[in-house]
Amino acid sequence: MGSHRRIIRSRIVPLAVVAVLGLIGAACAPPASTGSVSGDVVAAVNQDRAANGLGGLAVDGQLTAYAQSWANHLAATGGLEHTDLAALMRLPYMAQWWTMGENLLTGTGAMSGAAAEDLWMGSSGHRASILNPAFTHIGVAAVSDSSGRLWMVAEFGAR
């Protein structure tokens, strides 16, 4: 049990520091941040939600900052791993979120936001996050690593 807590703490505490710094205005985006791809993902998500009779998701700054910090982490480590969202929501600065979901993707740097969202829609688990009627907000970030590989994170939530 102690080992499990250390693992969670080792993943969440550094991200908490990054998120808090992001909230007070420190720059945490890497030089290769791909904001236009992120906007294209949000547009595609909202288009698919509308096509399925759901309202659009509002872009949320806190979710976007967290998505950016997690995309940076994935690009730096070269690993594709999900956040422990239950542990994240227990942190004081995330306590207003009562539910969250997360989609991850890695691919070529030339991938468009619409193509990324199409891949997610083709996967039942990722599609479930996009079309979850409980979600009201989204934050998306994409970063290219030094080899040109794209790392994308979409955080979904409701408060």
PDB file of C-alpha atoms in Angstrom:
ATOM      1  CA  MET A   1       0.000   0.000   0.000  1.00  0.00           C
ATOM      2  CA  GLY A   2       2.816   2.450   0.848  1.00  0.00           C
ATOM      3  CA  SER A   3       4.419   1.759  -2.531  1.00  0.00           C
ATOM      4  CA  HIS A   4       1.098   2.487  -4.301  1.00  0.00           C
ATOM      5  CA  ARG A   5       0.811   5.830  -2.489  1.00  0.00           C
ATOM      6  CA  ARG A   6       4.375   6.744  -3.471  1.00  0.00           C
ATOM      7  CA  ILE A   7       3.610   5.964  -7.124  1.00  0.00           C
ATOM      8  CA  ILE A   8       0.473   8.135  -7.089  1.00  0.00           C
ATOM      9  CA  ARG A   9       2.305  10.890  -5.210  1.00  0.00           C
ATOM     10  CA  SER A  10       5.241  10.741  -7.655  1.00  0.00           C
ATOM     11  CA  ARG A  11       2.843  11.227 -10.591  1.00  0.00           C
ATOM     12  CA  ILE A  12       0.423  13.727  -9.075  1.00  0.00           C
ATOM     13  CA  VAL A  13       2.654  16.018  -6.984  1.00  0.00           C
ATOM     14  CA  PRO A  14       4.874  17.153  -9.883  1.00  0.00           C
ATOM     15  CA  LEU A  15       1.779  17.733 -11.997  1.00  0.00           C
ATOM     16  CA  ALA A  16       0.147  19.633  -9.146  1.00  0.00           C
ATOM     17  CA  VAL A  17       3.150  21.937  -9.027  1.00  0.00           C
ATOM     18  CA  VAL A  18       3.018  22.486 -12.784  1.00  0.00           C
ATOM     19  CA  ALA A  19      -0.741  23.112 -12.699  1.00  0.00           C
ATOM     20  CA  VAL A  20      -0.473  25.565  -9.810  1.00  0.00           C
ATOM     21  CA  LEU A  21       2.316  27.405 -11.608  1.00  0.00           C
ATOM     22  CA  GLY A  22       0.157  27.450 -14.730  1.00  0.00           C
ATOM     23  CA  LEU A  23      -2.712  28.919 -12.753  1.00  0.00           C
ATOM     24  CA  ILE A  24      -0.555  31.769 -11.422  1.00  0.00           C
ATOM     25  CA  GLY A  25       0.680  32.627 -14.880  1.00  0.00           C
ATOM     26  CA  ALA A  26       3.993  30.786 -15.253  1.00  0.00           C
ATOM     27  CA  ALA A  27       4.690  29.585 -18.782  1.00  0.00           C
ATOM     28  CA  CYS A  28       4.618  25.812 -18.921  1.00  0.00           C
ATOM     29  CA  ALA A  29       4.061  25.168 -22.622  1.00  0.00           C
ATOM     30  CA  PRO A  30       7.043  23.778 -24.526  1.00  0.00           C
ATOM     31  CA  PRO A  31       8.355  25.566 -27.594  1.00  0.00           C
ATOM     32  CA  ALA A  32       6.618  23.123 -29.927  1.00  0.00           C
ATOM     33  CA  SER A  33       3.084  23.541 -28.559  1.00  0.00           C
ATOM     34  CA  THR A  34       0.536  23.038 -31.334  1.00  0.00           C
ATOM     35  CA  GLY A  35      -2.446  25.178 -30.299  1.00  0.00           C
ATOM     36  CA  SER A  36      -4.221  25.186 -33.671  1.00  0.00           C
ATOM     37  CA  VAL A  37      -4.395  21.381 -33.631  1.00  0.00           C
ATOM     38  CA  SER A  38      -6.007  21.622 -30.188  1.00  0.00           C
ATOM     39  CA  GLY A  39      -8.630  24.047 -31.447  1.00  0.00           C
ATOM     40  CA  ASP A  40      -9.380  21.738 -34.370  1.00  0.00           C
ATOM     41  CA  VAL A  41      -9.908  18.846 -31.933  1.00  0.00           C
ATOM     42  CA  VAL A  42     -12.377  20.889 -29.882  1.00  0.00           C
ATOM     43  CA  ALA A  43     -14.284  21.871 -33.051  1.00  0.00           C
ATOM     44  CA  ALA A  44     -14.429  18.234 -34.218  1.00  0.00           C
ATOM     45  CA  VAL A  45     -15.521  17.010 -30.766  1.00  0.00           C
ATOM     46  CA  ASN A  46     -18.316  19.556 -30.648  1.00  0.00           C
ATOM     47  CA  GLN A  47     -19.385  18.703 -34.192  1.00  0.00           C
ATOM     48  CA  ASP A  48     -19.650  15.011 -33.304  1.00  0.00           C
ATOM     49  CA  ARG A  49     -21.488  15.819 -30.084  1.00  0.00           C
ATOM     50  CA  ALA A  50     -23.994  17.952 -32.029  1.00  0.00           C
ATOM     51  CA  ALA A  51     -24.459  15.163 -34.587  1.00  0.00           C
ATOM     52  CA  ASN A  52     -25.382  12.899 -31.660  1.00  0.00           C
ATOM     53  CA  GLY A  53     -27.840  15.338 -30.074  1.00  0.00           C
ATOM     54  CA  LEU A  54     -25.478  16.608 -27.376  1.00  0.00           C
ATOM     55  CA  GLY A  55     -24.461  20.123 -26.429  1.00  0.00           C
ATOM     56  CA  GLY A  56     -20.965  21.370 -27.112  1.00  0.00           C
ATOM     57  CA  LEU A  57     -18.190  21.395 -24.570  1.00  0.00           C
ATOM     58  CA  ALA A  58     -16.829  24.704 -23.296  1.00  0.00           C
ATOM     59  CA  VAL A  59     -13.066  25.097 -23.347  1.00  0.00           C
ATOM     60  CA  ASP A  60     -11.812  25.347 -19.769  1.00  0.00           C
ATOM     61  CA  GLY A  61      -8.491  26.979 -18.880  1.00  0.00           C
ATOM     62  CA  GLN A  62      -7.751  24.668 -15.968  1.00  0.00           C
ATOM     63  CA  LEU A  63      -8.383  21.529 -18.023  1.00  0.00           C
ATOM     64  CA  THR A  64      -6.312  22.982 -20.867  1.00  0.00           C
ATOM     65  CA  ALA A  65      -3.416  23.761 -18.512  1.00  0.00           C
ATOM     66  CA  TYR A  66      -3.553  20.247 -17.104  1.00  0.00           C
ATOM     67  CA  ALA A  67      -3.769  18.723 -20.606  1.00  0.00           C
ATOM     68  CA  GLN A  68      -0.702  20.764 -21.584  1.00  0.00           C
ATOM     69  CA  SER A  69       1.289  19.637 -18.549  1.00  0.00           C
ATOM     70  CA  TRP A  70       0.351  15.991 -19.185  1.00  0.00           C
ATOM     71  CA  ALA A  71       1.154  16.237 -22.933  1.00  0.00           C
ATOM     72  CA  ASN A  72       4.547  17.733 -21.985  1.00  0.00           C
ATOM     73  CA  HIS A  73       5.113  14.840 -19.574  1.00  0.00           C
ATOM     74  CA  LEU A  74       4.196  12.215 -22.170  1.00  0.00           C
ATOM     75  CA  ALA A  75       6.459  13.788 -24.790  1.00  0.00           C
ATOM     76  CA  ALA A  76       9.333  14.016 -22.295  1.00  0.00           C
ATOM     77  CA  THR A  77       9.008  10.419 -21.109  1.00  0.00           C
ATOM     78  CA  GLY A  78       7.994   8.860 -24.432  1.00  0.00           C
ATOM     79  CA  GLY A  79       5.311   6.824 -22.670  1.00  0.00           C
ATOM     80  CA  LEU A  80       1.571   6.807 -23.172  1.00  0.00           C
ATOM     81  CA  GLU A  81      -0.085   6.496 -19.767  1.00  0.00           C
ATOM     82  CA  HIS A  82      -3.332   7.826 -18.343  1.00  0.00           C
ATOM     83  CA  THR A  83      -3.600  10.106 -15.356  1.00  0.00           C
ATOM     84  CA  ASP A  84      -5.121   8.687 -12.178  1.00  0.00           C
ATOM     85  CA  LEU A  85      -8.135  10.997 -12.490  1.00  0.00           C
ATOM     86  CA  ALA A  86      -9.687   9.900  -9.185  1.00  0.00           C
ATOM     87  CA  ALA A  87      -6.515  10.922  -7.360  1.00  0.00           C
ATOM     88  CA  LEU A  88      -6.317  14.151  -9.365  1.00  0.00           C
ATOM     89  CA  MET A  89      -9.879  15.152  -8.414  1.00  0.00           C
ATOM     90  CA  ARG A  90      -9.013  14.684  -4.727  1.00  0.00           C
ATOM     91  CA  LEU A  91      -6.406  17.447  -4.917  1.00  0.00           C
ATOM     92  CA  PRO A  92      -7.690  20.760  -3.506  1.00  0.00           C
ATOM     93  CA  TYR A  93      -7.219  22.750  -6.721  1.00  0.00           C
ATOM     94  CA  MET A  94      -9.210  20.157  -8.713  1.00  0.00           C
ATOM     95  CA  ALA A  95     -11.946  19.531  -6.129  1.00  0.00           C
ATOM     96  CA  GLN A  96     -14.628  21.389  -8.112  1.00  0.00           C
ATOM     97  CA  TRP A  97     -14.625  18.637 -10.790  1.00  0.00           C
ATOM     98  CA  TRP A  98     -17.082  15.860  -9.961  1.00  0.00           C
ATOM     99  CA  THR A  99     -16.263  13.738 -13.016  1.00  0.00           C
ATOM    100  CA  MET A 100     -13.424  13.641 -15.528  1.00  0.00           C
ATOM    101  CA  GLY A 101     -12.289  11.646 -18.533  1.00  0.00           C
ATOM    102  CA  GLU A 102      -9.114  11.618 -20.586  1.00  0.00           C
ATOM    103  CA  ASN A 103      -8.196  10.721 -24.163  1.00  0.00           C
ATOM    104  CA  LEU A 104      -4.566  10.296 -25.230  1.00  0.00           C
ATOM    105  CA  LEU A 105      -2.993   9.966 -28.649  1.00  0.00           C
ATOM    106  CA  THR A 106       0.436   9.819 -30.173  1.00  0.00           C
ATOM    107  CA  GLY A 107       1.146   9.965 -33.863  1.00  0.00           C
ATOM    108  CA  THR A 108       2.933  11.768 -36.625  1.00  0.00           C
ATOM    109  CA  GLY A 109       3.531  15.481 -36.272  1.00  0.00           C
ATOM    110  CA  ALA A 110       1.574  16.128 -39.469  1.00  0.00           C
ATOM    111  CA  MET A 111      -1.671  14.751 -37.985  1.00  0.00           C
ATOM    112  CA  SER A 112      -4.530  17.228 -37.991  1.00  0.00           C
ATOM    113  CA  GLY A 113      -6.864  17.780 -35.056  1.00  0.00           C
ATOM    114  CA  ALA A 114      -9.763  16.395 -37.098  1.00  0.00           C
ATOM    115  CA  ALA A 115      -7.777  13.237 -37.927  1.00  0.00           C
ATOM    116  CA  ALA A 116      -6.917  12.752 -34.258  1.00  0.00           C
ATOM    117  CA  GLU A 117     -10.534  13.131 -33.235  1.00  0.00           C
ATOM    118  CA  ASP A 118     -11.569  10.684 -35.986  1.00  0.00           C
ATOM    119  CA  LEU A 119      -9.205   8.099 -34.498  1.00  0.00           C
ATOM    120  CA  TRP A 120     -10.756   8.642 -31.058  1.00  0.00           C
ATOM    121  CA  MET A 121     -14.266   8.308 -32.500  1.00  0.00           C
ATOM    122  CA  GLY A 122     -13.217   4.959 -33.984  1.00  0.00           C
ATOM    123  CA  SER A 123     -12.348   3.603 -30.535  1.00  0.00           C
ATOM    124  CA  SER A 124     -15.256   2.721 -28.234  1.00  0.00           C
ATOM    125  CA  GLY A 125     -13.610   3.955 -25.021  1.00  0.00           C
ATOM    126  CA  HIS A 126     -12.448   7.244 -26.518  1.00  0.00           C
ATOM    127  CA  ARG A 127     -15.786   7.734 -28.282  1.00  0.00           C
ATOM    128  CA  ALA A 128     -17.530   7.244 -24.919  1.00  0.00           C
ATOM    129  CA  SER A 129     -15.539  10.158 -23.477  1.00  0.00           C
ATOM    130  CA  ILE A 130     -16.331  12.414 -26.432  1.00  0.00           C
ATOM    131  CA  LEU A 131     -20.052  11.577 -26.337  1.00  0.00           C
ATOM    132  CA  ASN A 132     -20.460  11.420 -22.550  1.00  0.00           C
ATOM    133  CA  PRO A 133     -23.495  13.632 -21.830  1.00  0.00           C
ATOM    134  CA  ALA A 134     -22.229  14.343 -18.300  1.00  0.00           C
ATOM    135  CA  PHE A 135     -19.186  16.246 -19.579  1.00  0.00           C
ATOM    136  CA  THR A 136     -19.572  20.002 -19.998  1.00  0.00           C
ATOM    137  CA  HIS A 137     -15.969  21.185 -20.402  1.00  0.00           C
ATOM    138  CA  ILE A 138     -12.841  20.235 -22.329  1.00  0.00           C
ATOM    139  CA  GLY A 139      -9.175  21.095 -22.400  1.00  0.00           C
ATOM    140  CA  VAL A 140      -6.939  19.894 -25.234  1.00  0.00           C
ATOM    141  CA  ALA A 141      -3.213  20.172 -25.727  1.00  0.00           C
ATOM    142  CA  ALA A 142      -0.817  18.827 -28.306  1.00  0.00           C
ATOM    143  CA  VAL A 143       2.956  18.934 -28.340  1.00  0.00           C
ATOM    144  CA  SER A 144       5.569  17.694 -30.774  1.00  0.00           C
ATOM    145  CA  ASP A 145       8.693  16.130 -29.325  1.00  0.00           C
ATOM    146  CA  SER A 146      12.205  16.580 -30.712  1.00  0.00           C
ATOM    147  CA  SER A 147      11.684  13.754 -33.218  1.00  0.00           C
ATOM    148  CA  GLY A 148       8.486  15.341 -34.564  1.00  0.00           C
ATOM    149  CA  ARG A 149       6.124  12.868 -32.877  1.00  0.00           C
ATOM    150  CA  LEU A 150       2.802  14.386 -31.774  1.00  0.00           C
ATOM    151  CA  TRP A 151       1.484  13.818 -28.233  1.00  0.00           C
ATOM    152  CA  MET A 152      -2.122  14.853 -27.642  1.00  0.00           C
ATOM    153  CA  VAL A 153      -4.228  14.961 -24.491  1.00  0.00           C
ATOM    154  CA  ALA A 154      -7.933  15.779 -24.154  1.00  0.00           C
ATOM    155  CA  GLU A 155      -9.271  16.273 -20.640  1.00  0.00           C
ATOM    156  CA  PHE A 156     -13.056  16.171 -20.185  1.00  0.00           C
ATOM    157  CA  GLY A 157     -14.900  17.241 -17.067  1.00  0.00           C
ATOM    158  CA  ALA A 158     -17.990  18.514 -15.330  1.00  0.00           C
ATOM    159  CA  ARG A 159     -18.268  20.643 -12.228  1.00  0.00           C
TER     160      ARG A 159
END
